[in-house]
PDB file of C-alpha atoms and ligand atoms in Angstrom:
ATOM      1  CA  MET A  18     -29.305  -5.022 -13.024  1.00 38.00           C
ATOM      2  CA  ALA A  19     -26.289  -6.642 -12.262  1.00 41.00           C
ATOM      3  CA  MET A  20     -27.875 -10.336 -13.377  1.00 45.00           C
ATOM      4  CA  ARG A  21     -29.156  -8.836 -16.586  1.00 42.00           C
ATOM      5  CA  ALA A  22     -25.735  -7.823 -17.366  1.00 38.00           C
ATOM      6  CA  LEU A  23     -24.191 -10.818 -16.159  1.00 43.00           C
ATOM      7  CA  GLN A  24     -26.305 -12.796 -18.707  1.00 42.00           C
ATOM      8  CA  ALA A  25     -26.495 -10.592 -21.531  1.00 36.00           C
ATOM      9  CA  SER A  26     -22.525 -10.572 -21.107  1.00 38.00           C
ATOM     10  CA  THR A  27     -21.926 -14.494 -20.550  1.00 40.00           C
ATOM     11  CA  SER A  28     -24.884 -15.366 -23.416  1.00 39.00           C
ATOM     12  CA  TYR A  29     -22.789 -12.921 -25.858  1.00 36.00           C
ATOM     13  CA  SER A  30     -19.334 -14.418 -24.995  1.00 42.00           C
ATOM     14  CA  VAL A  31     -20.759 -18.025 -25.086  1.00 45.00           C
ATOM     15  CA  GLY A  32     -22.465 -16.979 -28.893  1.00 41.00           C
ATOM     16  CA  PHE A  33     -19.243 -15.427 -30.158  1.00 35.00           C
ATOM     17  CA  GLY A  34     -16.343 -16.518 -28.561  1.00 38.00           C
ATOM     18  CA  MET A  35     -15.543 -13.143 -27.412  1.00 34.00           C
ATOM     19  CA  SER A  36     -14.236 -11.367 -24.185  1.00 38.00           C
ATOM     20  CA  PHE A  37     -16.448 -10.254 -21.274  1.00 40.00           C
ATOM     21  CA  ALA A  38     -14.673  -7.048 -22.048  1.00 37.00           C
ATOM     22  CA  SER A  39     -16.718  -6.493 -24.830  1.00 38.00           C
ATOM     23  CA  PRO A  40     -20.078  -4.407 -25.136  1.00 38.00           C
ATOM     24  CA  PRO A  41     -22.944  -7.052 -24.488  1.00 38.00           C
ATOM     25  CA  ARG A  42     -25.473  -4.766 -26.891  1.00 39.00           C
ATOM     26  CA  ARG A  43     -26.023  -7.009 -30.526  1.00 39.00           C
ATOM     27  CA  SER A  44     -28.703  -8.970 -28.860  1.00 38.00           C
ATOM     28  CA  SER A  45     -30.575  -9.545 -31.844  1.00 38.00           C
ATOM     29  CA  HIS A  46     -27.334 -10.916 -33.679  1.00 39.00           C
ATOM     30  CA  ARG A  47     -26.850 -12.934 -30.607  1.00 39.00           C
ATOM     31  CA  ARG A  48     -30.119 -14.808 -30.873  1.00 41.00           C
ATOM     32  CA  ILE A  49     -29.484 -15.428 -34.556  1.00 35.00           C
ATOM     33  CA  THR A  50     -26.003 -17.251 -33.347  1.00 42.00           C
ATOM     34  CA  LEU A  51     -27.631 -19.108 -30.664  1.00 43.00           C
ATOM     35  CA  ALA A  52     -30.579 -20.514 -32.899  1.00 42.00           C
ATOM     36  CA  GLN A  53     -28.133 -22.129 -35.452  1.00 54.00           C
ATOM     37  CA  MET A  54     -26.400 -24.028 -32.515  1.00 63.00           C
ATOM     38  CA  GLU A  55     -28.701 -26.696 -32.044  1.00 89.00           C
ATOM     39  CA  PRO A  56     -26.658 -29.643 -30.251  1.00 96.00           C
ATOM     40  CA  THR A  57     -28.322 -33.190 -30.149  1.00 97.00           C
ATOM     41  CA  ASP A  58     -30.727 -34.106 -27.019  1.00 96.00           C
ATOM     42  CA  LYS A  59     -28.063 -36.895 -26.728  1.00 97.00           C
ATOM     43  CA  SER A  60     -24.770 -34.661 -26.286  1.00 98.00           C
ATOM     44  CA  VAL A  61     -26.940 -32.046 -23.928  1.00 98.00           C
ATOM     45  CA  GLU A  62     -27.368 -35.082 -21.744  1.00 98.00           C
ATOM     46  CA  ILE A  63     -24.220 -35.958 -21.700  1.00 98.00           C
ATOM     47  CA  MET A  64     -22.826 -32.995 -20.899  1.00 98.00           C
ATOM     48  CA  ARG A  65     -25.434 -32.220 -18.478  1.00 98.00           C
ATOM     49  CA  LYS A  66     -24.975 -35.274 -16.492  1.00 98.00           C
ATOM     50  CA  PHE A  67     -20.908 -34.127 -16.755  1.00 98.00           C
ATOM     51  CA  SER A  68     -21.482 -30.740 -15.240  1.00 98.00           C
ATOM     52  CA  GLU A  69     -23.657 -31.844 -12.356  1.00 98.00           C
ATOM     53  CA  GLN A  70     -20.820 -34.432 -11.608  1.00 98.00           C
ATOM     54  CA  TYR A  71     -18.149 -32.271 -11.745  1.00 98.00           C
ATOM     55  CA  ALA A  72     -19.523 -29.372  -9.938  1.00 98.00           C
ATOM     56  CA  ARG A  73     -19.925 -32.288  -6.955  1.00 98.00           C
ATOM     57  CA  LYS A  74     -16.360 -33.235  -7.510  1.00 98.00           C
ATOM     58  CA  SER A  75     -14.881 -29.925  -7.519  1.00 98.00           C
ATOM     59  CA  GLY A  76     -16.990 -28.712  -5.033  1.00 98.00           C
ATOM     60  CA  THR A  77     -18.668 -25.671  -7.053  1.00 98.00           C
ATOM     61  CA  TYR A  78     -22.060 -24.589  -7.969  1.00 98.00           C
ATOM     62  CA  PHE A  79     -24.153 -23.347 -10.774  1.00 98.00           C
ATOM     63  CA  CYS A  80     -24.774 -19.705 -11.226  1.00 98.00           C
ATOM     64  CA  VAL A  81     -27.794 -18.309  -9.638  1.00 98.00           C
ATOM     65  CA  ASP A  82     -29.097 -17.534 -13.215  1.00 97.00           C
ATOM     66  CA  LYS A  83     -29.390 -21.154 -14.481  1.00 97.00           C
ATOM     67  CA  GLY A  84     -29.479 -19.521 -18.028  1.00 97.00           C
ATOM     68  CA  VAL A  85     -25.753 -18.820 -17.703  1.00 97.00           C
ATOM     69  CA  THR A  86     -25.575 -22.817 -16.925  1.00 98.00           C
ATOM     70  CA  SER A  87     -27.626 -23.944 -19.832  1.00 98.00           C
ATOM     71  CA  VAL A  88     -26.145 -22.038 -22.468  1.00 97.00           C
ATOM     72  CA  VAL A  89     -22.595 -22.976 -21.558  1.00 98.00           C
ATOM     73  CA  ILE A  90     -23.897 -26.752 -21.317  1.00 98.00           C
ATOM     74  CA  LYS A  91     -25.565 -26.307 -24.804  1.00 98.00           C
ATOM     75  CA  GLY A  92     -22.390 -24.776 -26.112  1.00 97.00           C
ATOM     76  CA  LEU A  93     -20.207 -27.790 -25.013  1.00 98.00           C
ATOM     77  CA  ALA A  94     -22.417 -30.184 -26.504  1.00 98.00           C
ATOM     78  CA  ASP A  95     -22.321 -28.449 -29.418  1.00 98.00           C
ATOM     79  CA  HIS A  96     -18.455 -28.956 -30.160  1.00 98.00           C
ATOM     80  CA  LYS A  97     -18.817 -32.122 -28.707  1.00 98.00           C
ATOM     81  CA  ASP A  98     -21.073 -32.745 -31.751  1.00 98.00           C
ATOM     82  CA  THR A  99     -19.219 -30.707 -34.654  1.00 97.00           C
ATOM     83  CA  LEU A 100     -15.645 -31.275 -33.050  1.00 98.00           C
ATOM     84  CA  GLY A 101     -15.622 -35.010 -30.989  1.00 98.00           C
ATOM     85  CA  ALA A 102     -14.488 -32.879 -27.829  1.00 98.00           C
ATOM     86  CA  PRO A 103     -16.172 -30.511 -25.402  1.00 98.00           C
ATOM     87  CA  LEU A 104     -14.150 -27.584 -26.202  1.00 98.00           C
ATOM     88  CA  CYS A 105     -14.817 -24.555 -24.260  1.00 98.00           C
ATOM     89  CA  PRO A 106     -17.432 -22.347 -25.711  1.00 98.00           C
ATOM     90  CA  CYS A 107     -16.509 -19.164 -24.333  1.00 96.00           C
ATOM     91  CA  ARG A 108     -13.211 -18.161 -26.085  1.00 96.00           C
ATOM     92  CA  HIS A 109     -12.022 -17.310 -29.682  1.00 96.00           C
ATOM     93  CA  TYR A 110      -9.928 -19.949 -31.600  1.00 97.00           C
ATOM     94  CA  ASP A 111      -8.551 -19.563 -34.958  1.00 97.00           C
ATOM     95  CA  ASP A 112      -8.538 -23.529 -35.329  1.00 98.00           C
ATOM     96  CA  LYS A 113     -11.202 -25.235 -33.405  1.00 98.00           C
ATOM     97  CA  ALA A 114     -10.512 -28.930 -34.499  1.00 98.00           C
ATOM     98  CA  ALA A 115      -6.327 -28.219 -33.824  1.00 98.00           C
ATOM     99  CA  GLU A 116      -7.360 -26.881 -30.193  1.00 98.00           C
ATOM    100  CA  ALA A 117      -9.928 -29.679 -29.248  1.00 98.00           C
ATOM    101  CA  GLN A 118      -7.115 -32.291 -30.424  1.00 98.00           C
ATOM    102  CA  GLN A 119      -4.715 -30.540 -28.213  1.00 98.00           C
ATOM    103  CA  GLY A 120      -6.943 -30.852 -25.349  1.00 98.00           C
ATOM    104  CA  PHE A 121      -5.873 -27.588 -23.025  1.00 98.00           C
ATOM    105  CA  TRP A 122      -9.481 -26.103 -23.419  1.00 98.00           C
ATOM    106  CA  ASN A 123     -11.307 -29.242 -23.198  1.00 98.00           C
ATOM    107  CA  CYS A 124     -13.728 -28.811 -20.247  1.00 98.00           C
ATOM    108  CA  PRO A 125     -12.751 -29.102 -17.985  1.00 98.00           C
ATOM    109  CA  CYS A 126      -9.934 -27.018 -19.061  1.00 98.00           C
ATOM    110  CA  VAL A 127      -6.374 -26.787 -17.422  1.00 98.00           C
ATOM    111  CA  PRO A 128      -7.462 -23.504 -15.644  1.00 98.00           C
ATOM    112  CA  MET A 129     -10.104 -25.142 -13.922  1.00 98.00           C
ATOM    113  CA  ARG A 130      -8.578 -28.328 -13.087  1.00 98.00           C
ATOM    114  CA  GLU A 131      -5.551 -26.521 -11.794  1.00 98.00           C
ATOM    115  CA  ARG A 132      -7.245 -23.265  -9.911  1.00 98.00           C
ATOM    116  CA  LYS A 133     -10.720 -23.631  -9.969  1.00 98.00           C
ATOM    117  CA  GLU A 134     -11.035 -20.861 -12.861  1.00 98.00           C
ATOM    118  CA  CYS A 135     -13.774 -21.529 -14.839  1.00 98.00           C
ATOM    119  CA  HIS A 136     -14.281 -18.053 -17.235  1.00 97.00           C
ATOM    120  CA  CYS A 137     -17.537 -19.374 -18.460  1.00 98.00           C
ATOM    121  CA  MET A 138     -19.146 -19.282 -15.191  1.00 98.00           C
ATOM    122  CA  LEU A 139     -20.328 -22.806 -15.214  1.00 98.00           C
ATOM    123  CA  PHE A 140     -18.536 -23.903 -12.178  1.00 98.00           C
ATOM    124  CA  LEU A 141     -18.405 -21.184  -9.292  1.00 98.00           C
ATOM    125  CA  THR A 142     -16.771 -21.525  -5.759  1.00 98.00           C
ATOM    126  CA  PRO A 143     -19.148 -20.471  -3.283  1.00 98.00           C
ATOM    127  CA  ASP A 144     -17.326 -17.346  -2.406  1.00 98.00           C
ATOM    128  CA  ASN A 145     -18.074 -16.018  -6.178  1.00 98.00           C
ATOM    129  CA  ASP A 146     -21.004 -13.817  -6.062  1.00 97.00           C
ATOM    130  CA  PHE A 147     -22.603 -15.082  -8.845  1.00 98.00           C
ATOM    131  CA  ALA A 148     -22.712 -18.937  -7.438  1.00 98.00           C
ATOM    132  CA  GLY A 149     -26.187 -20.328  -6.536  1.00 98.00           C
ATOM    133  CA  LYS A 150     -26.856 -23.070  -3.958  1.00 98.00           C
ATOM    134  CA  GLU A 151     -27.440 -25.867  -6.689  1.00 98.00           C
ATOM    135  CA  GLN A 152     -24.980 -28.548  -8.387  1.00 98.00           C
ATOM    136  CA  ALA A 153     -28.011 -30.097 -10.500  1.00 98.00           C
ATOM    137  CA  ILE A 154     -29.568 -28.951 -13.445  1.00 98.00           C
ATOM    138  CA  SER A 155     -32.410 -30.711 -15.653  1.00 98.00           C
ATOM    139  CA  LEU A 156     -32.700 -31.127 -19.037  1.00 97.00           C
ATOM    140  CA  GLU A 157     -36.071 -29.287 -18.876  1.00 97.00           C
ATOM    141  CA  GLU A 158     -34.218 -26.264 -16.922  1.00 97.00           C
ATOM    142  CA  ILE A 159     -32.107 -26.290 -20.071  1.00 98.00           C
ATOM    143  CA  LYS A 160     -34.794 -26.139 -22.616  1.00 96.00           C
ATOM    144  CA  GLU A 161     -36.722 -23.581 -21.099  1.00 95.00           C
ATOM    145  CA  THR A 162     -33.802 -21.700 -20.311  1.00 94.00           C
ATOM    146  CA  THR A 163     -32.784 -21.382 -23.483  1.00 93.00           C
ATOM    147  CA  ALA A 164     -36.305 -21.255 -25.336  1.00 90.00           C
ATOM    148  CA  ASN A 165     -36.136 -17.849 -26.429  1.00 80.00           C
ATOM    149  CA  MET A 166     -32.593 -17.456 -27.556  1.00 79.00           C
TER     150      MET A 166
HETATM  151  S1  SF4 B 230     -14.151 -25.382 -17.287  1.00 55.39           S
HETATM  152 FE1  SF4 B 230     -13.052 -24.513 -18.424  1.00 55.39          FE
HETATM  153  S2  SF4 B 230     -13.895 -25.292 -20.152  1.00 55.39           S
HETATM  154 FE2  SF4 B 230     -15.489 -26.084 -19.068  1.00 55.39          FE
HETATM  155  S3  SF4 B 230     -16.841 -24.192 -19.249  1.00 55.39           S
HETATM  156 FE3  SF4 B 230     -15.620 -23.448 -17.688  1.00 55.39          FE
HETATM  157  S4  SF4 B 230     -14.156 -22.272 -18.695  1.00 55.39           S
HETATM  158 FE4  SF4 B 230     -15.108 -23.157 -20.158  1.00 55.39          FE
END
């Protein structure tokens, strides 16, 4: 139950750039939004490798639900394609291009670099209840866990 709520709220957050406090209800709308987000395989692979390397470097772990990890990686890849930088996909921006240029929320964002705070739940410290034990994710896992979104 907790994981369902976690996945729903995280996907919702990634898809719409809204806060975790928002009710994760409009799942059909979420699916439509994510279906429109089709990053290139090349960018997904770049962000997949980056995520693995940064998890190891920072001593953090992916979520026990790899679907969360996959959605965030695809969101980062989408921004890399459209903005030229991996702007955090879990936030709302009035001007995405300006934010990407400014750099504060380009992954790894400043809160992550300074305090290991990743509100997307891509990089979780070991004490986090939702942290898994893995720092690796394959392209196949990303495709499988996001296939029905
Ligand atoms: S490290 Fe920061 S920019 Fe990267 S996914 Fe997490 S919250 Fe977003």
